[in-house]
CSV table of C-alpha atoms and ligand atoms in Angstrom, one decimal:
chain,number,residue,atom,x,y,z
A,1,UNK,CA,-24.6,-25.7,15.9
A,2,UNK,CA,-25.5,-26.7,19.4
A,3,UNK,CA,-24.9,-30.5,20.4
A,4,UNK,CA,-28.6,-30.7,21.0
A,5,UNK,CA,-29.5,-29.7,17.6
A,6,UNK,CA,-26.8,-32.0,16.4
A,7,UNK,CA,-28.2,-35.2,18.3
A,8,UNK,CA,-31.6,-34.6,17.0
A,9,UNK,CA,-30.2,-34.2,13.6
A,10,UNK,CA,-28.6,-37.4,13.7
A,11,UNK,CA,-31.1,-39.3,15.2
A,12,UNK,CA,-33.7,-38.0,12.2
A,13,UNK,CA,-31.1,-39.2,9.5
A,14,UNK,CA,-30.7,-42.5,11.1
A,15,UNK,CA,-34.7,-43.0,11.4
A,16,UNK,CA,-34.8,-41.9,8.0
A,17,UNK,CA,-32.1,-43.7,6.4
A,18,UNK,CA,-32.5,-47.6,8.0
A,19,UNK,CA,-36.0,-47.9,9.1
A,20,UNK,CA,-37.0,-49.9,6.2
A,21,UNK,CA,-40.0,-48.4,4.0
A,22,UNK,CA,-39.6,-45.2,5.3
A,23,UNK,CA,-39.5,-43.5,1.7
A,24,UNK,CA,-41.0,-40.0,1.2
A,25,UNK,CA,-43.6,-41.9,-0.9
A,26,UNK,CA,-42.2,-41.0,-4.0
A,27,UNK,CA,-39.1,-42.7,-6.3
A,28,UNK,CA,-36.1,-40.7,-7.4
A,29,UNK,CA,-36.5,-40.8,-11.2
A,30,UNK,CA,-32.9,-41.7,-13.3
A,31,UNK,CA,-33.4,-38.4,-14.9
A,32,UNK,CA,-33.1,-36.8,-11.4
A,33,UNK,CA,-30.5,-38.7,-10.2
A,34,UNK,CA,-28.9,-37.3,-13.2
A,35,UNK,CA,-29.1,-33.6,-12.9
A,36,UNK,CA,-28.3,-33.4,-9.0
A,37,UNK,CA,-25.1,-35.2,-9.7
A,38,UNK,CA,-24.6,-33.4,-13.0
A,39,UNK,CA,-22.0,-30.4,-12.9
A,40,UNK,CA,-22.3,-27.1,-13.9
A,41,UNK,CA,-19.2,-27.0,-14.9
A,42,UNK,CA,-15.2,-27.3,-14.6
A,43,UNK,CA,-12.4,-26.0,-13.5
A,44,UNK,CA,-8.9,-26.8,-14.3
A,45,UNK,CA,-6.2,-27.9,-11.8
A,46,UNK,CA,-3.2,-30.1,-12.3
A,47,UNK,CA,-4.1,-30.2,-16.1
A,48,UNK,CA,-7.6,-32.3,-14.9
A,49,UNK,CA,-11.1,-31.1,-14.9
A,50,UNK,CA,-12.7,-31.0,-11.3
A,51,UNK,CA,-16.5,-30.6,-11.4
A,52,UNK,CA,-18.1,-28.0,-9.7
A,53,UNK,CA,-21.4,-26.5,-9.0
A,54,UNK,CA,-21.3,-23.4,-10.9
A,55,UNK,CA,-20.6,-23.0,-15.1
A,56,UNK,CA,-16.8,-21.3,-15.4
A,57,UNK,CA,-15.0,-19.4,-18.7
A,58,UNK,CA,-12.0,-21.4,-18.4
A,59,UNK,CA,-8.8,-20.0,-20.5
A,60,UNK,CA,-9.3,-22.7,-22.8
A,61,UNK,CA,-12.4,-21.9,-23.5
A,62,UNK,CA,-13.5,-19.2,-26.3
A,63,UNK,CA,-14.1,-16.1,-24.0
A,64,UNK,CA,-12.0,-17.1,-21.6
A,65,UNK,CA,-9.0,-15.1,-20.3
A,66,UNK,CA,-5.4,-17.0,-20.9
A,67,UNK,CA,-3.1,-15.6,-18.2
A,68,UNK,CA,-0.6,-18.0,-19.2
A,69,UNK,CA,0.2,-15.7,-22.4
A,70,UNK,CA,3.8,-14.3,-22.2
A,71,UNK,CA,2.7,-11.2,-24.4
A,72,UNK,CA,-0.3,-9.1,-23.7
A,73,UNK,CA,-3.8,-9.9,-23.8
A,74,UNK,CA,-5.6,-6.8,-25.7
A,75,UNK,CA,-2.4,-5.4,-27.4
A,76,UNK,CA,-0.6,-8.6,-28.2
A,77,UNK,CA,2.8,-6.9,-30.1
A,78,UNK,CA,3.6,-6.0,-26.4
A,79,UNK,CA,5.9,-7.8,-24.3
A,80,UNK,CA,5.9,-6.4,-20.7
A,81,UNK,CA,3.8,-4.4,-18.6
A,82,UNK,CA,4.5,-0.7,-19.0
A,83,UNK,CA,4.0,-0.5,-15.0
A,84,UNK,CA,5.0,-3.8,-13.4
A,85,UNK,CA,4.7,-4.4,-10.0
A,86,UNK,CA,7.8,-4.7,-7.7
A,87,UNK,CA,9.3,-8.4,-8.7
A,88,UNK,CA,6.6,-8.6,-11.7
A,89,UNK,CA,8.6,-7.5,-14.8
A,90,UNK,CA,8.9,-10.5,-16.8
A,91,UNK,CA,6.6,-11.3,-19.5
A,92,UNK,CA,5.3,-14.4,-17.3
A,93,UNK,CA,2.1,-13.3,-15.1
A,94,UNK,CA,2.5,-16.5,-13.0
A,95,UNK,CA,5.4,-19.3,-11.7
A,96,UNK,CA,5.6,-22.6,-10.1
A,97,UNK,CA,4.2,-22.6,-6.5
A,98,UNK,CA,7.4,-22.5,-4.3
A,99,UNK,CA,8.2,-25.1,-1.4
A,100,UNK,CA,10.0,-28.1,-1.1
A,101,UNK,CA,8.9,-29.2,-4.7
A,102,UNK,CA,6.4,-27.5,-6.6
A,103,UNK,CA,2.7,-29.7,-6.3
A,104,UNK,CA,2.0,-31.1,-10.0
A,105,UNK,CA,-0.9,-33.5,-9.4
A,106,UNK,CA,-4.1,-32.8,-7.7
A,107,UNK,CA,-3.2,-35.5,-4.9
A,108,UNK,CA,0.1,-33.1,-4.3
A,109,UNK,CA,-2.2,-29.6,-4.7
A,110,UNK,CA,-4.4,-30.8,-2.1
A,111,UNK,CA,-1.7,-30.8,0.4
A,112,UNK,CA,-0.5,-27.5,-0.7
A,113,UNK,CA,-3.4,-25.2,-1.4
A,114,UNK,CA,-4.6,-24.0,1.9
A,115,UNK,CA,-6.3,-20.7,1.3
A,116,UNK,CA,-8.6,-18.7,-1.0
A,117,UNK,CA,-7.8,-14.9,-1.1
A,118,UNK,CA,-10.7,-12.9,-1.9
A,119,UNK,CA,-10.4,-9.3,-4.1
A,120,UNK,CA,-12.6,-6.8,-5.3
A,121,UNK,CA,-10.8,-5.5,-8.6
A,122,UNK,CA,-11.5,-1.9,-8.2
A,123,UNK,CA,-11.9,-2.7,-12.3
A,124,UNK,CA,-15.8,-2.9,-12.5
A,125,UNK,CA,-15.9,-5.5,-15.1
A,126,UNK,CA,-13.5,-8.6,-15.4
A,127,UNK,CA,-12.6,-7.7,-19.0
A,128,UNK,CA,-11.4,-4.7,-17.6
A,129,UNK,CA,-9.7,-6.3,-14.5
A,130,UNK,CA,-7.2,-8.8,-16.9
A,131,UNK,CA,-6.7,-5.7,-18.8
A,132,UNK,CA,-5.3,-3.9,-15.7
A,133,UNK,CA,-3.7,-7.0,-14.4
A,134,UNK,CA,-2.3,-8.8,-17.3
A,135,UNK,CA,-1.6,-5.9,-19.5
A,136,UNK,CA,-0.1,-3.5,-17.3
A,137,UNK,CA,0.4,-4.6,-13.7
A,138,UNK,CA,2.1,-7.7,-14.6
A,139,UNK,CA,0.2,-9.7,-12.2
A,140,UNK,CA,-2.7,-12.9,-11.9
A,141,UNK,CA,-5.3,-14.4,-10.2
A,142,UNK,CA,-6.8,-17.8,-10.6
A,143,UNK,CA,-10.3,-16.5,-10.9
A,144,UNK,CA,-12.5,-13.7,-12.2
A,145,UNK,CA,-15.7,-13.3,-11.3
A,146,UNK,CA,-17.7,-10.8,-13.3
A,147,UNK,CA,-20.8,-8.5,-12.3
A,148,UNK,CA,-23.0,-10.9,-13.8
A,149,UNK,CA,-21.8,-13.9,-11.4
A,150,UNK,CA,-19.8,-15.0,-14.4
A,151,UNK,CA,-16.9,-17.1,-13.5
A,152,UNK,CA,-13.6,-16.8,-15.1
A,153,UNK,CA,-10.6,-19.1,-14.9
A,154,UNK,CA,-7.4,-17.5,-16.3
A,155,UNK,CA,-4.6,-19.9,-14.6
A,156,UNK,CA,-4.2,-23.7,-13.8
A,157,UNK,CA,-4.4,-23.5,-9.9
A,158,UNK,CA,-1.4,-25.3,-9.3
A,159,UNK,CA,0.0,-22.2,-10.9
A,160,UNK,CA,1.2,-19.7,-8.5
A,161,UNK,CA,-0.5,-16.5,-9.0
A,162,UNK,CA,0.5,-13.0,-8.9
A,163,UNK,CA,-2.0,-11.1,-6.1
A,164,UNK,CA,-1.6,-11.4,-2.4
A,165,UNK,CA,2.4,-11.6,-1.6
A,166,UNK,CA,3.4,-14.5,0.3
A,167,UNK,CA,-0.1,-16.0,-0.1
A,168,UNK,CA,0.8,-16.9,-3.5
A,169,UNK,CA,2.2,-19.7,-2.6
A,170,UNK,CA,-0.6,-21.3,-1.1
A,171,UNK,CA,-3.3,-19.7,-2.2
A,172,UNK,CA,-6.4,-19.4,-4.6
A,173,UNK,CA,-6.9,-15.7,-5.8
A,174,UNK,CA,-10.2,-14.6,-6.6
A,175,UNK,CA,-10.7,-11.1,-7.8
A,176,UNK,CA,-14.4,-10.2,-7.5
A,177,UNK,CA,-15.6,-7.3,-10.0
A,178,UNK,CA,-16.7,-4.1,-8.3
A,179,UNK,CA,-16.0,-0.2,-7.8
A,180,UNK,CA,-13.9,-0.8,-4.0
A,181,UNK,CA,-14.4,0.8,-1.5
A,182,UNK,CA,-13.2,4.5,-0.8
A,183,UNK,CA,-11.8,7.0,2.3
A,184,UNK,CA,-14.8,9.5,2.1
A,185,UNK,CA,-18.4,9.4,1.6
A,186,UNK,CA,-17.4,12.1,-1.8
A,187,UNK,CA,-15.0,9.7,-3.3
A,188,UNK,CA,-17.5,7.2,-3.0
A,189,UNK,CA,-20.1,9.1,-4.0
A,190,UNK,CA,-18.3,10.4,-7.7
A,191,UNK,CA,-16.9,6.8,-8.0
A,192,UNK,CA,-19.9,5.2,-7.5
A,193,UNK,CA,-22.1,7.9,-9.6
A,194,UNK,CA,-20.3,6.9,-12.9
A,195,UNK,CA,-17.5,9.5,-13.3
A,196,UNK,CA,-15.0,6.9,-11.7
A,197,UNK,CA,-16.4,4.2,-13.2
A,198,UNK,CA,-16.3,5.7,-17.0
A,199,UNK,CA,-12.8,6.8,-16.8
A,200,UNK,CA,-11.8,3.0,-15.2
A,201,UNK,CA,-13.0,1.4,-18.2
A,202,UNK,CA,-11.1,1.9,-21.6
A,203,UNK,CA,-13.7,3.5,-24.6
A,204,UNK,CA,-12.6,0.0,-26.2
A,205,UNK,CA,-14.0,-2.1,-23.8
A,206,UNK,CA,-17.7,-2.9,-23.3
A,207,UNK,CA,-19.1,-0.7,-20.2
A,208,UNK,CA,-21.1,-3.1,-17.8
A,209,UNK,CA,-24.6,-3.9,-19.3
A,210,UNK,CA,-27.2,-2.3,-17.2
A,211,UNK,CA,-25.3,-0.1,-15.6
A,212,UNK,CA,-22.3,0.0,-12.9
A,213,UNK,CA,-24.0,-3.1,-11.1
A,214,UNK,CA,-27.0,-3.4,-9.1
A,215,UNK,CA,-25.9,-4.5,-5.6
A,216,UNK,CA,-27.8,-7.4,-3.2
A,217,UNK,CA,-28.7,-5.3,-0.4
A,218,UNK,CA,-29.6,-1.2,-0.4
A,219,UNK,CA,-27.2,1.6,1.2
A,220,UNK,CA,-24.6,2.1,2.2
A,221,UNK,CA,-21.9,0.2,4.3
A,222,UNK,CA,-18.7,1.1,6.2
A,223,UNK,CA,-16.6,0.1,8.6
A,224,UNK,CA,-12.6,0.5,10.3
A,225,UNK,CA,-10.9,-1.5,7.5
A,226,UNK,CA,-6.8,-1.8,8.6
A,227,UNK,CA,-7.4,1.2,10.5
A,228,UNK,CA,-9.1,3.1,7.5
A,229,UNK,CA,-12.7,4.1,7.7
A,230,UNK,CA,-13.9,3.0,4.4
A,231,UNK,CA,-17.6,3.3,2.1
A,232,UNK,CA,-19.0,0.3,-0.3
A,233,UNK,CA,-22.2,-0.9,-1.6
A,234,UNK,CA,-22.7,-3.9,-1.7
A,235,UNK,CA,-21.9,-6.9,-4.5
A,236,UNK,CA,-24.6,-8.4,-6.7
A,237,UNK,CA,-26.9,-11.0,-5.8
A,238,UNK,CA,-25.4,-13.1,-8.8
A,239,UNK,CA,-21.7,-12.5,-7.4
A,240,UNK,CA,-22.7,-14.1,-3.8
A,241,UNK,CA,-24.5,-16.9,-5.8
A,242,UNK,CA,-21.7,-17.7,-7.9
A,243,UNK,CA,-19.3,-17.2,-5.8
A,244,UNK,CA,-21.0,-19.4,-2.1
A,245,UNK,CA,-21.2,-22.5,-5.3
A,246,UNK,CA,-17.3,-21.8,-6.8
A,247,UNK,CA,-16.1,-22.1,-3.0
A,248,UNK,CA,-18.6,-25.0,-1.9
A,249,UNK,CA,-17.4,-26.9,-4.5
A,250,UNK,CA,-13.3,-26.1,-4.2
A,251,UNK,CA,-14.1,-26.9,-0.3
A,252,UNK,CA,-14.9,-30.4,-1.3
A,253,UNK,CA,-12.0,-31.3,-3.0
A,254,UNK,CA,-9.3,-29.0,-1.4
A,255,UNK,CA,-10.5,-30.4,2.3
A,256,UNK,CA,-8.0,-27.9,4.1
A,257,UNK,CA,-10.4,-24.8,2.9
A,258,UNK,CA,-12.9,-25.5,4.8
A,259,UNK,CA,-11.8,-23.3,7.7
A,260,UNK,CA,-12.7,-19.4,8.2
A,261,UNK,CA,-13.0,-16.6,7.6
A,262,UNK,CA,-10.8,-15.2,10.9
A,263,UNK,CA,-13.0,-13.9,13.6
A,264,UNK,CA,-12.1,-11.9,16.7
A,265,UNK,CA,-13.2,-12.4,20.2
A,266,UNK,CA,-16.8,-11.5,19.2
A,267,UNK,CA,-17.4,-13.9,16.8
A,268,UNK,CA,-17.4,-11.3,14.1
A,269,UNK,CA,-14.9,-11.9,10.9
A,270,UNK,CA,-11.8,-10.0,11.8
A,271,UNK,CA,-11.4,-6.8,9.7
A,272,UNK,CA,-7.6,-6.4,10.4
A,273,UNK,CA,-4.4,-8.4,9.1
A,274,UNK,CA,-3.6,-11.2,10.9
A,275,UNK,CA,-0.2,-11.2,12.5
A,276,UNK,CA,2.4,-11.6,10.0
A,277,UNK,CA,3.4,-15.2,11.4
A,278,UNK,CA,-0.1,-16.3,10.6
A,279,UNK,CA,-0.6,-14.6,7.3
A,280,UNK,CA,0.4,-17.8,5.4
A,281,UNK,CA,-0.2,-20.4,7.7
A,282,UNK,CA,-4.3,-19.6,8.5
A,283,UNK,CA,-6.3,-22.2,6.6
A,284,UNK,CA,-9.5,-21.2,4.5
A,285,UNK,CA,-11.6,-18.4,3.4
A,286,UNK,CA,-9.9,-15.0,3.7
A,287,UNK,CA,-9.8,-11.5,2.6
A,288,UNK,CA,-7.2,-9.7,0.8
A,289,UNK,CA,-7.3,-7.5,4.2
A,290,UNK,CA,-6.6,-10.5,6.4
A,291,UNK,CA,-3.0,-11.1,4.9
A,292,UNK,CA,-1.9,-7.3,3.5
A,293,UNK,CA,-2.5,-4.6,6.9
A,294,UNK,CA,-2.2,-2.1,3.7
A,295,UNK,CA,-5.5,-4.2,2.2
A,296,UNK,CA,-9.3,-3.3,3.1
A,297,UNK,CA,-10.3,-5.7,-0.1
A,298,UNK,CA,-13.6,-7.5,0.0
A,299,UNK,CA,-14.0,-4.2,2.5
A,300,UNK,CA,-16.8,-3.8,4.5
A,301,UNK,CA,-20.2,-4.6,2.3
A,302,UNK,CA,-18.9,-8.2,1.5
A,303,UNK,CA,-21.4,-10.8,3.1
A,304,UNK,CA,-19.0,-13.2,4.5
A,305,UNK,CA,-22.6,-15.6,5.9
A,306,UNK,CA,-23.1,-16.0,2.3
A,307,UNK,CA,-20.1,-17.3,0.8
A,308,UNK,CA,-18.1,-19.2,4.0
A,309,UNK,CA,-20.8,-20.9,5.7
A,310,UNK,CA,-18.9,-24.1,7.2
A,311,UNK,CA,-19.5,-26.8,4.4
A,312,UNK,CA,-22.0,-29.9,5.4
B,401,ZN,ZN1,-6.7,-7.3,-3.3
């Protein structure tokens, strides 16, 4: 924002706020005051509830996916992930964050959480996306967020989750449901058609309602990715709603997430990996992209305006 804009700003709140009888001519009712300070809902860290502006499945809530369950989620007489991921084969999805002392208050997790790492889940649906992560991966994120803007919380987030390397540590991890994004135009095209989609999703599990998804804007969008030219359609308008509240809301309490996304020279959000001695010290909003070069995750549709806008 331009100082000039700022100054005029400024000088309208302060005429507004102390000249005396300067209300709008009408009274803020206690049933008003009441539902713009009301959450929407909660989200769990250090064992408390901190309100925020958007309704979330918690995993202690009936729904809700429990990523602290040592067994799995859909086929619970299993112990480990058939496929684990390197470091991952334990029954435990998740582990203290590391550091001098793990954080284990909210007063300590707000010196220590310093990033959110956006995903897409490649999953379509988040029911799908804890069975793929959970049940046979071996790994965890804090938060799902479904087609439908749903918002799921599946681990305490002074947990340290299982999704972005050394960003664990410091990190957030949101996997957003979608298709991905994909190498060709054809790859895109069958994946995005339904025949990709079908055979991600178990017969077991409920397909998406209405379809695949419906995304915000029309067509198509692509873009060098970590040196790979990659296709996507866009999210849903439901995803960037719930998702621009979810982060609004963990910027005011987590103060060193305000900052971000990386930009380059032009201004634009940077679409290639920082340098690795910046991966895990950059504060703020990134993509999986910006701290894995092998990443192109939220990829190249992802409206970055609409979610990291620098809070008030
Ligand atoms: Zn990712």
């Amino acid at each position: 924002m331009p100082h000039a804009t700022v100054a005029v700003l400024a000088a309208v709140l302060a005429a507004t706020t102390l000249l005396p009888g300067c209300a709008s001519g009408r009274t803020t009712s206690r049933s008003e005051r009441r539902a713009a300070t009301q959450p929407r809902g909660f989200v769990i860290a250090a064992g408390e509830r901190v309100a925020v502006d958007v309704p979330v499945v918690t995993f202690l809530d009936a729904g809700g996916f429990d990523a602290r369950r040592e067994h799995r989620w859909f086929e619970a007489d299993e112990i480990l992930p058939d496929r684990p991921a390197a470091g991952c084969d334990t029954p435990r999805r998740f582990s203290a964050r590391r550091g001098a002392a793990p954080p284990r208050t909210i007063d300590e997790l707000r010196e220590r959480l310093t990033q959110f790492v956006l995903h897409y889940d490649v999953a379509v649906t988040s029911r799908n996306c804890f069975r793929v992560l959970h049940d046979v991966r071996g790994l965890s994120v804090h938060f799902l967020l479904d087609v439908d803007g749903t918002v799921y919380q599946t681990l305490d987030l002074v947990a340290r989750a299982r999704h972005a390397g050394a960003s664990n540590d410091v990190s957030i991890g949101i996997e957003i449901a979608h298709p991905g994004a994909w190498t060709s135009r054809e790859r895109a095209d069958h994946y995005y058609a339904g025949d990709g989609v079908r055979l991600a999703i178990p017969a077991a599990l409920e397909p998406p309602r209405g379809g695949p998804f419906a995304p915000a804007r029309g067509g198509w969008f692509e873009a060098d990715v970590n040196g790979s030219r990659v296709f996507q359609r866009d999210f849903t308008a439901a995803q960037y709603d719930a998702l621009a509240r979810l982060v609004a809301s963990l910027r005011r309490e987590f103060p060193a997430l305000r900052e971000g996304p990386p930009r380059d020279g032009d201004g634009d959000v940077l679409r290639r990996a920082l340098p690795e001695a910046e991966r895990t010290t950059e504060r703020g909003i990134l993509g999986h992209l910006h701290v894995s070069p092998a990443k192109v995750d939220p990829g190249p549709a992802f409206d970055w305006a609409r979610v990291a806008a620098p809070p008030n």
